Tab-separated table of C-alpha atoms in Angstrom:
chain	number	residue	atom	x	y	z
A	1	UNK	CA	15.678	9.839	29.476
A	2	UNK	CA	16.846	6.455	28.414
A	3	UNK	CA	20.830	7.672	28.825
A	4	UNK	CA	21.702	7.436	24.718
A	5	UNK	CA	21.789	11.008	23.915
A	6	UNK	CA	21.449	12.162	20.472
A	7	UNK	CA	22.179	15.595	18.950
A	8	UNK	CA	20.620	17.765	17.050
A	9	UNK	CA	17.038	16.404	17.557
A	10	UNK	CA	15.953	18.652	14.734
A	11	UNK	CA	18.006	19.646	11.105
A	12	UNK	CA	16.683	21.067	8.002
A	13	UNK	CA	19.406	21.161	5.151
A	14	UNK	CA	19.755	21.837	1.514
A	15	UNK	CA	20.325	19.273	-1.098
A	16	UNK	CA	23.678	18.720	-1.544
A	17	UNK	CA	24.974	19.632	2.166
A	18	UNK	CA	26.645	17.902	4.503
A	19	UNK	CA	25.573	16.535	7.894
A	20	UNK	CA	26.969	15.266	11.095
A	21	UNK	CA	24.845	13.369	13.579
A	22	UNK	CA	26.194	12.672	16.933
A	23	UNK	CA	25.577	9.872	19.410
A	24	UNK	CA	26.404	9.552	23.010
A	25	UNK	CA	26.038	5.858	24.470
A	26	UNK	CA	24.723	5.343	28.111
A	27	UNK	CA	27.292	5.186	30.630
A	28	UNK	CA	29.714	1.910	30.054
A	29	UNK	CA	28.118	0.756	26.606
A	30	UNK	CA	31.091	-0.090	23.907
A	31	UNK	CA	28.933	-0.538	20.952
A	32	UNK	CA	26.673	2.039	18.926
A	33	UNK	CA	24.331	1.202	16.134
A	34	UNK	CA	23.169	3.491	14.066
A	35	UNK	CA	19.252	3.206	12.020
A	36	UNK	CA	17.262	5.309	9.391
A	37	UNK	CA	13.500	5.088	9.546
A	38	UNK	CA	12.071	6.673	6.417
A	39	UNK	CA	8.736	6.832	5.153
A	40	UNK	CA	9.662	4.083	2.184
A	41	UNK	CA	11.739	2.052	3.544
A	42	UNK	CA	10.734	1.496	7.002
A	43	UNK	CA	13.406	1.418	10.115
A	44	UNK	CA	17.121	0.159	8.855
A	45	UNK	CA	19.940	-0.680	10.026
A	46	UNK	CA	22.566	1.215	9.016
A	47	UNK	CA	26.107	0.321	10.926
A	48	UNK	CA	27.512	-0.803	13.993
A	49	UNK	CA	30.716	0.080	15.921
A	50	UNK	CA	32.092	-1.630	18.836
A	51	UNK	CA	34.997	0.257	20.998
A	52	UNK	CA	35.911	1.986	18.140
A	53	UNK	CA	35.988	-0.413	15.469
A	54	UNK	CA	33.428	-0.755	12.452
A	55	UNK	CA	31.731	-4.214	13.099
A	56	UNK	CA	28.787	-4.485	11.070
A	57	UNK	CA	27.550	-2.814	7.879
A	58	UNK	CA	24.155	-2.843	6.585
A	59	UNK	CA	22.211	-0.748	4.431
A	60	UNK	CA	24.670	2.353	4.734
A	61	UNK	CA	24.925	4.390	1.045
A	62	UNK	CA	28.459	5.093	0.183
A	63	UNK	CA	27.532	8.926	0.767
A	64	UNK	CA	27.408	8.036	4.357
A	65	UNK	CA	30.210	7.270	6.779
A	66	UNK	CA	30.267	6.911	10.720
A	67	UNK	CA	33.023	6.602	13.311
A	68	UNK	CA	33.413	5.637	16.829
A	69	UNK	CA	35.567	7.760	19.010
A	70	UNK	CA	37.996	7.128	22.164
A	71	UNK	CA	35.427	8.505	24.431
A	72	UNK	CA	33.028	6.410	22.646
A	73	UNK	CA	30.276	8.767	21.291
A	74	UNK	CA	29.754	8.170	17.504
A	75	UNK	CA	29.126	10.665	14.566
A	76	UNK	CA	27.297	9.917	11.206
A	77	UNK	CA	28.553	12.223	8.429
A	78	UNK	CA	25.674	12.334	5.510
A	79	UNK	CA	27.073	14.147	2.348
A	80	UNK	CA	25.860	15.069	-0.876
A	81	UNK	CA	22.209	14.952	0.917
A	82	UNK	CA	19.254	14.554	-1.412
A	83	UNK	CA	15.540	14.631	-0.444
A	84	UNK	CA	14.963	10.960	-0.447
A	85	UNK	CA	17.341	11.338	2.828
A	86	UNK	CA	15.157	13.004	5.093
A	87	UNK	CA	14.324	10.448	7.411
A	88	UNK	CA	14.636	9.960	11.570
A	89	UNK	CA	17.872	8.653	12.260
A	90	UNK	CA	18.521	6.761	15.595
A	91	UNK	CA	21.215	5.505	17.326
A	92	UNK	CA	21.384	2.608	20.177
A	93	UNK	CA	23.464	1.531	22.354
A	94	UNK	CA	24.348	-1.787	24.011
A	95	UNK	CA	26.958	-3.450	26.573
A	96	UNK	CA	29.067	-5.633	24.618
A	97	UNK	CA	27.237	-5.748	21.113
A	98	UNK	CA	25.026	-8.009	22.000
A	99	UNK	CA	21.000	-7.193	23.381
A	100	UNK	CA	22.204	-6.806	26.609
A	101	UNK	CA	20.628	-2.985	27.549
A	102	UNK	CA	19.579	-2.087	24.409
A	103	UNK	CA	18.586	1.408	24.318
A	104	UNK	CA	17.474	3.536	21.985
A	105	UNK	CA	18.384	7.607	21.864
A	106	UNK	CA	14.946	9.808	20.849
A	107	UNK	CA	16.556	10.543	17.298
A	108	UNK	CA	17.379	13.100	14.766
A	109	UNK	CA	15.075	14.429	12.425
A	110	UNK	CA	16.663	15.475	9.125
A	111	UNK	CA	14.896	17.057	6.539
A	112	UNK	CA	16.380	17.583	3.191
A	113	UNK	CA	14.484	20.886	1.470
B	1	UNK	CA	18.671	-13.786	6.541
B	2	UNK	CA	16.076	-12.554	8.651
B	3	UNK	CA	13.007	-11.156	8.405
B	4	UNK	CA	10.376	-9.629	10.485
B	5	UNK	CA	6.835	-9.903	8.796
B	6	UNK	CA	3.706	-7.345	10.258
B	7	UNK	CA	0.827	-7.521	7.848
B	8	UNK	CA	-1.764	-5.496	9.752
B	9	UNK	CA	-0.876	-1.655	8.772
B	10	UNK	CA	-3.487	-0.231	11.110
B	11	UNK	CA	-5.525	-1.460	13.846
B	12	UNK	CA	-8.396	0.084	15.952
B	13	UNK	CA	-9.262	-1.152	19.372
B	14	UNK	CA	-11.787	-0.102	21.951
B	15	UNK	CA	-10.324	2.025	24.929
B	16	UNK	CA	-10.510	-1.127	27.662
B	17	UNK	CA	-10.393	-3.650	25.447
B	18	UNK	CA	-7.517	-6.021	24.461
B	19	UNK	CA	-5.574	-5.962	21.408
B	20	UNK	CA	-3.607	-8.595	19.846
B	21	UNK	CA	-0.961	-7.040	17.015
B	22	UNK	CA	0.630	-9.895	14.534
B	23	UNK	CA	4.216	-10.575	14.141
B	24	UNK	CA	5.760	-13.356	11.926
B	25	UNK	CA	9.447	-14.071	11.631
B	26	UNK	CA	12.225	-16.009	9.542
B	27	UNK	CA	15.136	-16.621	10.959
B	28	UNK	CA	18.072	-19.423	10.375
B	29	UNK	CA	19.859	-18.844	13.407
B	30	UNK	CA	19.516	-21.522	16.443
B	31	UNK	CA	18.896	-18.613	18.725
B	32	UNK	CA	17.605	-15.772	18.269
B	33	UNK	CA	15.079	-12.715	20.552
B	34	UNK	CA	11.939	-11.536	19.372
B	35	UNK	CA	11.352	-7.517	20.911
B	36	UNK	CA	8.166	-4.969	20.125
B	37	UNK	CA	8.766	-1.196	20.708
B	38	UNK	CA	5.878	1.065	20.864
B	39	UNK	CA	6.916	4.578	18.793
B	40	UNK	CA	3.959	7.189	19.645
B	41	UNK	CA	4.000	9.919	17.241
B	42	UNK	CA	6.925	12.313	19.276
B	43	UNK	CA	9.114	9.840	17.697
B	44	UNK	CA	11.247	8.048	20.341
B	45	UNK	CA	11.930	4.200	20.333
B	46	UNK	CA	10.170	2.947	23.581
B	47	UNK	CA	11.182	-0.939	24.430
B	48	UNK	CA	8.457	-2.522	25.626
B	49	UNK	CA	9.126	-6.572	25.705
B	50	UNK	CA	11.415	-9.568	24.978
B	51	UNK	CA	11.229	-12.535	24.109
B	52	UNK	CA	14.193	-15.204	23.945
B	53	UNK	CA	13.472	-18.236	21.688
B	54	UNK	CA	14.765	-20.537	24.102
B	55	UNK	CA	12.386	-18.780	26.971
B	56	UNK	CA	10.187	-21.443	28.465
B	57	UNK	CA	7.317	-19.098	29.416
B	58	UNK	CA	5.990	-16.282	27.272
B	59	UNK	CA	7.220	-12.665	28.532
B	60	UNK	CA	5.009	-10.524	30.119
B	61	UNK	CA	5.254	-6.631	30.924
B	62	UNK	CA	2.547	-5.401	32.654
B	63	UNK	CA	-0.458	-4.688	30.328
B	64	UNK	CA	1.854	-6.212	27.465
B	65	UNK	CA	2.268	-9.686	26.535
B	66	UNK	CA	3.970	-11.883	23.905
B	67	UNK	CA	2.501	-14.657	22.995
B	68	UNK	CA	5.392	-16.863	21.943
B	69	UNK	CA	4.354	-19.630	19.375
B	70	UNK	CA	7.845	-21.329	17.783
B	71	UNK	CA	6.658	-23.590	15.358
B	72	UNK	CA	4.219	-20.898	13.676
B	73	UNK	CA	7.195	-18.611	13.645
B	74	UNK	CA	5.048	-15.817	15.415
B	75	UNK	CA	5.295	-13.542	18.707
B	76	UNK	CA	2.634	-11.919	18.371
B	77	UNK	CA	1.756	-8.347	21.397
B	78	UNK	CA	-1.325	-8.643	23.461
B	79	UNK	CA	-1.826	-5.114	25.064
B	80	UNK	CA	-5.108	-5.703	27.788
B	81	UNK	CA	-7.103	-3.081	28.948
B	82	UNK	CA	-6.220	-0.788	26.289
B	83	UNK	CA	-5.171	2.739	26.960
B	84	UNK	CA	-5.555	6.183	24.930
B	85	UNK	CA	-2.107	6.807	25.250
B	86	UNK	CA	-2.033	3.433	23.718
B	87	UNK	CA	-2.372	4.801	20.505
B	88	UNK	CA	0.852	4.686	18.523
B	89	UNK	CA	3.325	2.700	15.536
B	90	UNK	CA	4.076	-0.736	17.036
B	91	UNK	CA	7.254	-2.432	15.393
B	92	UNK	CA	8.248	-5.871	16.359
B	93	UNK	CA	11.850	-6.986	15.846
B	94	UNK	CA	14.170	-9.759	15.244
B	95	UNK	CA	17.778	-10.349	16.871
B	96	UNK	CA	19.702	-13.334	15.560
B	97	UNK	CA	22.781	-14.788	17.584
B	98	UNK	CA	25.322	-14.065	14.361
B	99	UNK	CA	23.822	-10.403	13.732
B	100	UNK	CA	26.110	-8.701	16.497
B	101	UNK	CA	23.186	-7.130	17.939
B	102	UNK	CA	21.352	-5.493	14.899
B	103	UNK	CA	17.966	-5.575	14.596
B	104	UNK	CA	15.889	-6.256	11.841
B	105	UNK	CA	12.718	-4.799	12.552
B	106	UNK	CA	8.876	-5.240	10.664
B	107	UNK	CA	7.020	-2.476	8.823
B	108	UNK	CA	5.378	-1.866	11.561
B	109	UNK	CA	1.585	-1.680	12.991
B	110	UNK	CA	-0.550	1.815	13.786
B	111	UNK	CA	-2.742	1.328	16.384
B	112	UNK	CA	-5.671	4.011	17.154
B	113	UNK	CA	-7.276	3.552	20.990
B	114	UNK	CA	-11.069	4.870	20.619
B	115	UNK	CA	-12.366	6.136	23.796
């Protein structure tokens, strides 16, 4: 168990549904990142919150939207799902946004039917 | 930018042998880590070295190694005495001191352990 916890591990959906992914940090980590590793386009980052606050943005579509709450686990809300979505998403989490105990959670598996 | 280049797809290695997996990378930033995670096919992310591009000595791990060479722009993963449970997607990755911990990883490298 490397402490980041994600939930579901597992989700099969219909086109068109909505998703949410949630993320639970290890013990005293502020910032989350968020990845999709898909069969095209490889592992990507996707976005990055820190205590809260969006902090870095990379390769998220607009269809997709994450937040950081008080207690510090993060969601990642995937709407108007299509096929080419189904992918493993992960989320890590470090100390202080930086590499310092970079963990990885075991990931969800979303498949878009 | 940065980028993490793997250009072996798939690699097979005697069970007990050694293994060397490529990694090149391209990076701007004055500092900057080099990691490889080992992802067997249940999926999970497993960290399994670091390098630091100021680090004097290349990292070791156990069976795992990195050898560290700066001015080829490579960090490449020795694995000795390879293992069946070896057998898994290696993924190297790049961290660059202005990417606020993202990482940009490499398409990765399948490696099959024959016993």
């Amino acid at each position: 168990d490397s402490g980041v916890t994600q939930t579901p591990k597992h989700l099969i959906t219909a086109t068109g549904q909505r998703v949410t992914l949630r993320c639970s940090p290890r013990s005293g980590d502020l910032s989350v990142y968020w990845y999709q590793q898909s069969l095209d386009q490889g592992l990507q980052f996707l976005i990055q919150y820190y205590n809260g606050e969006e902090r870095a943005k990379g390769n998220i579509l607009e269809r997709f939207s994450a937040q950081q709450f008080p207690d510090l686990h993060s969601e990642l809300n995937l709407s108007s799902l299509e096929l080419g979505d189904s992918a493993l998403y992960f989320c890590a989490s470090s100390v202080e946004g930086t590499i310092d105990g970079y963990t990885f959670g075991s990931g969800t598996r979303l498949t878009v039917v | 930018a940065q980028k993490i280049t793997q250009t072996q797809p798939g690699m097979f290695v005697q069970e007990k042998e050694a293994v060397t997996l490529d990694c090149t990378y391209d990076t701007s930033d004055p500092s900057y880590g080099l990691f490889w995670y080992k992802q067997p096919s249940s999926g999970e992310m497993i960290f399994l070295i670091y390098q630091g591009s100021y680090d004097q000595q290349n990292a070791t791990e156990g069976r795992y190694s990195l050898n560290f060479q700066k001015a080829r722009k490579s960090a490449n993963l020795v694995i000795s005495a390879s293992q069946l449970g070896d057998s898994a997607m290696y993924f190297c990755a790049t961290y660059g001191s202005s990417n606020t911990g993202k990482l940009i990883f490499g398409q990765g490298t399948t490696l099959q352990v024959k016993p």
